C-alpha positions as a Python dict, from the first residue, in 0.01 Angstrom:
ca = {
    (1, 'M'): (0, 0, 0),
    (2, 'Y'): (279, -189, -141),
    (3, 'R'): (522, -350, 83),
    (4, 'G'): (861, -479, -80),
    (5, 'I'): (1043, -783, 2),
    (6, 'T'): (1431, -722, 48),
    (7, 'L'): (1690, -956, -80),
    (8, 'T'): (2051, -970, 96),
    (9, 'P'): (2365, -1059, -47),
    (10, 'V'): (2482, -1425, 33),
    (11, 'I'): (2806, -1273, 157),
    (12, 'S'): (2600, -1072, 431),
    (13, 'K'): (2426, -1380, 543),
    (14, 'L'): (2746, -1572, 572),
    (15, 'I'): (2887, -1287, 786),
    (16, 'E'): (2606, -1272, 976),
    (17, 'A'): (2614, -1622, 1050),
    (18, 'V'): (2947, -1619, 1173),
    (19, 'L'): (2887, -1355, 1405),
    (20, 'L'): (2568, -1544, 1564),
    (21, 'S'): (2819, -1866, 1620),
    (22, 'L'): (3061, -1657, 1781),
    (23, 'Y'): (2809, -1416, 1985),
    (24, 'G'): (2495, -1614, 1993),
    (25, 'S'): (2513, -1632, 2388),
    (26, 'F'): (2436, -1258, 2413),
    (27, 'L'): (2178, -1240, 2145),
    (28, 'Y'): (1891, -1412, 2285),
    (29, 'N'): (1520, -1310, 2389),
    (30, 'D'): (1268, -1394, 2625),
    (31, 'H'): (1147, -1741, 2664),
    (32, 'L'): (803, -1649, 2627),
    (33, 'Q'): (841, -1497, 2287),
    (34, 'F'): (680, -1703, 2036),
    (35, 'G'): (674, -1534, 1703),
    (36, 'F'): (995, -1486, 1474),
    (37, 'K'): (1157, -1767, 1673),
    (38, 'A'): (1301, -2110, 1534),
    (39, 'N'): (1042, -2390, 1669),
    (40, 'S'): (771, -2160, 1786),
    (41, 'G'): (460, -1967, 1637),
    (42, 'C'): (121, -1894, 1695),
    (43, 'N'): (32, -2241, 1779),
    (44, 'D'): (275, -2224, 2066),
    (45, 'A'): (141, -1879, 2205),
    (46, 'M'): (-233, -1985, 2167),
    (47, 'L'): (-186, -2288, 2376),
    (48, 'T'): (7, -2120, 2635),
    (49, 'F'): (-296, -1849, 2632),
    (50, 'I'): (-568, -2125, 2642),
    (51, 'E'): (-377, -2318, 2915),
    (52, 'S'): (-322, -2007, 3137),
    (53, 'A'): (-718, -1896, 3094),
    (54, 'T'): (-817, -2228, 3182),
    (55, 'Y'): (-612, -2219, 3511),
    (56, 'F'): (-721, -1890, 3596),
    (57, 'N'): (-1107, -1978, 3502),
    (58, 'K'): (-1108, -2280, 3706),
    (59, 'R'): (-1013, -2065, 4020),
    (60, 'D'): (-1237, -1777, 3968),
    (61, 'N'): (-966, -1544, 3908),
    (62, 'K'): (-979, -1242, 3648),
    (63, 'L'): (-739, -1301, 3352),
    (64, 'Y'): (-620, -987, 3152),
    (65, 'C'): (-444, -1030, 2819),
    (66, 'A'): (-227, -804, 2609),
    (67, 'L'): (-150, -858, 2270),
    (68, 'L'): (141, -710, 2035),
    (69, 'D'): (133, -688, 1678),
    (70, 'A'): (480, -744, 1550),
    (71, 'S'): (402, -740, 1184),
    (72, 'K'): (655, -438, 1128),
    (73, 'A'): (879, -556, 1376),
    (74, 'F'): (1170, -540, 1086),
    (75, 'D'): (1070, -165, 986),
    (76, 'K'): (1074, -44, 1391),
    (77, 'V'): (1427, -153, 1514),
    (78, 'L'): (1591, 160, 1614),
    (79, 'I'): (1987, 97, 1581),
    (80, 'N'): (2078, 322, 1890),
    (81, 'G'): (1788, 132, 2115),
    (82, 'L'): (1962, -188, 1976),
    (83, 'I'): (2297, -88, 2089),
    (84, 'Y'): (2177, 36, 2430),
    (85, 'K'): (2019, -333, 2484),
    (86, 'L'): (2325, -476, 2385),
    (87, 'I'): (2537, -265, 2637),
    (88, 'K'): (2306, -376, 2902),
    (89, 'R'): (2385, -738, 2838),
    (90, 'N'): (2770, -656, 2848),
    (91, 'V'): (2815, -754, 2475),
    (92, 'P'): (3178, -702, 2368),
    (93, 'V'): (3234, -356, 2229),
    (94, 'Q'): (3398, -478, 1879),
    (95, 'L'): (3068, -660, 1837),
    (96, 'M'): (2865, -349, 1919),
    (97, 'R'): (3079, -138, 1720),
    (98, 'L'): (3070, -390, 1413),
    (99, 'L'): (2679, -409, 1453),
    (100, 'F'): (2629, -34, 1476),
    (101, 'F'): (2853, 1, 1148),
    (102, 'W'): (2648, -302, 982),
    (103, 'F'): (2320, -146, 1042),
    (104, 'N'): (2389, 224, 1045),
    (105, 'N'): (2506, 185, 679),
    (106, 'L'): (2225, -4, 516),
    (107, 'H'): (2145, 75, 141),
    (108, 'C'): (1849, -42, -81),
    (109, 'S'): (1756, 5, -430),
    (110, 'V'): (1394, -89, -571),
    (111, 'V'): (1343, -300, -881),
    (112, 'W'): (1010, -258, -1053),
    (113, 'L'): (941, -386, -1389),
    (114, 'N'): (1285, -428, -1452),
    (115, 'M'): (1413, -77, -1364),
    (116, 'M'): (1640, -26, -1090),
    (117, 'S'): (1613, 289, -855),
    (118, 'A'): (1931, 492, -733),
    (119, 'S'): (2054, 334, -393),
    (120, 'F'): (1933, 532, -97),
    (121, 'H'): (2006, 494, 279),
    (122, 'I'): (1817, 304, 541),
    (123, 'S'): (1787, 494, 870),
    (124, 'C'): (1543, 264, 1078),
    (125, 'G'): (1481, -101, 1062),
    (126, 'V'): (1691, -411, 963),
    (127, 'R'): (1732, -657, 637),
    (128, 'Q'): (1397, -863, 645),
    (129, 'D'): (1619, -1172, 545),
    (130, 'G'): (1916, -1103, 736),
    (131, 'V'): (2044, -1399, 968),
    (132, 'L'): (2060, -1152, 1287),
    (133, 'S'): (1741, -958, 1164),
    (134, 'L'): (1495, -1199, 1362),
    (135, 'I'): (1700, -1173, 1674),
    (136, 'F'): (1753, -797, 1681),
    (137, 'S'): (1376, -736, 1564),
    (138, 'I'): (1280, -908, 1912),
    (139, 'C'): (1578, -839, 2112),
    (140, 'G'): (1414, -750, 2470),
}
């Protein structure tokens, strides 16, 4: 299976960076989220798991663990679901309308061996290298 890499125009990244600076307080994720986050990663998750397991094992308590594979997080973002979550956070209507338009009008072309396909509409997911994409792929 081939998984492509998307390239986002610089102007798109600039617009998203401005939106993030203006509305970043509404665009957050859980403090226990380790992946797809600045200054955090697998080592932090493993340390938290090991410390938790050690704590409960020393006290002879049962420990249950659930893991989430978010490797396709960019592909699975449903725009309506994202907007619903933003409504629950009392995000300004102007930002929600802009984001709905922004992510509901994604188009893509495929380049293979110096040939470019016709443009097609993306109905689910966010740009892989978008400034806001990391936040929206894990926004919960």
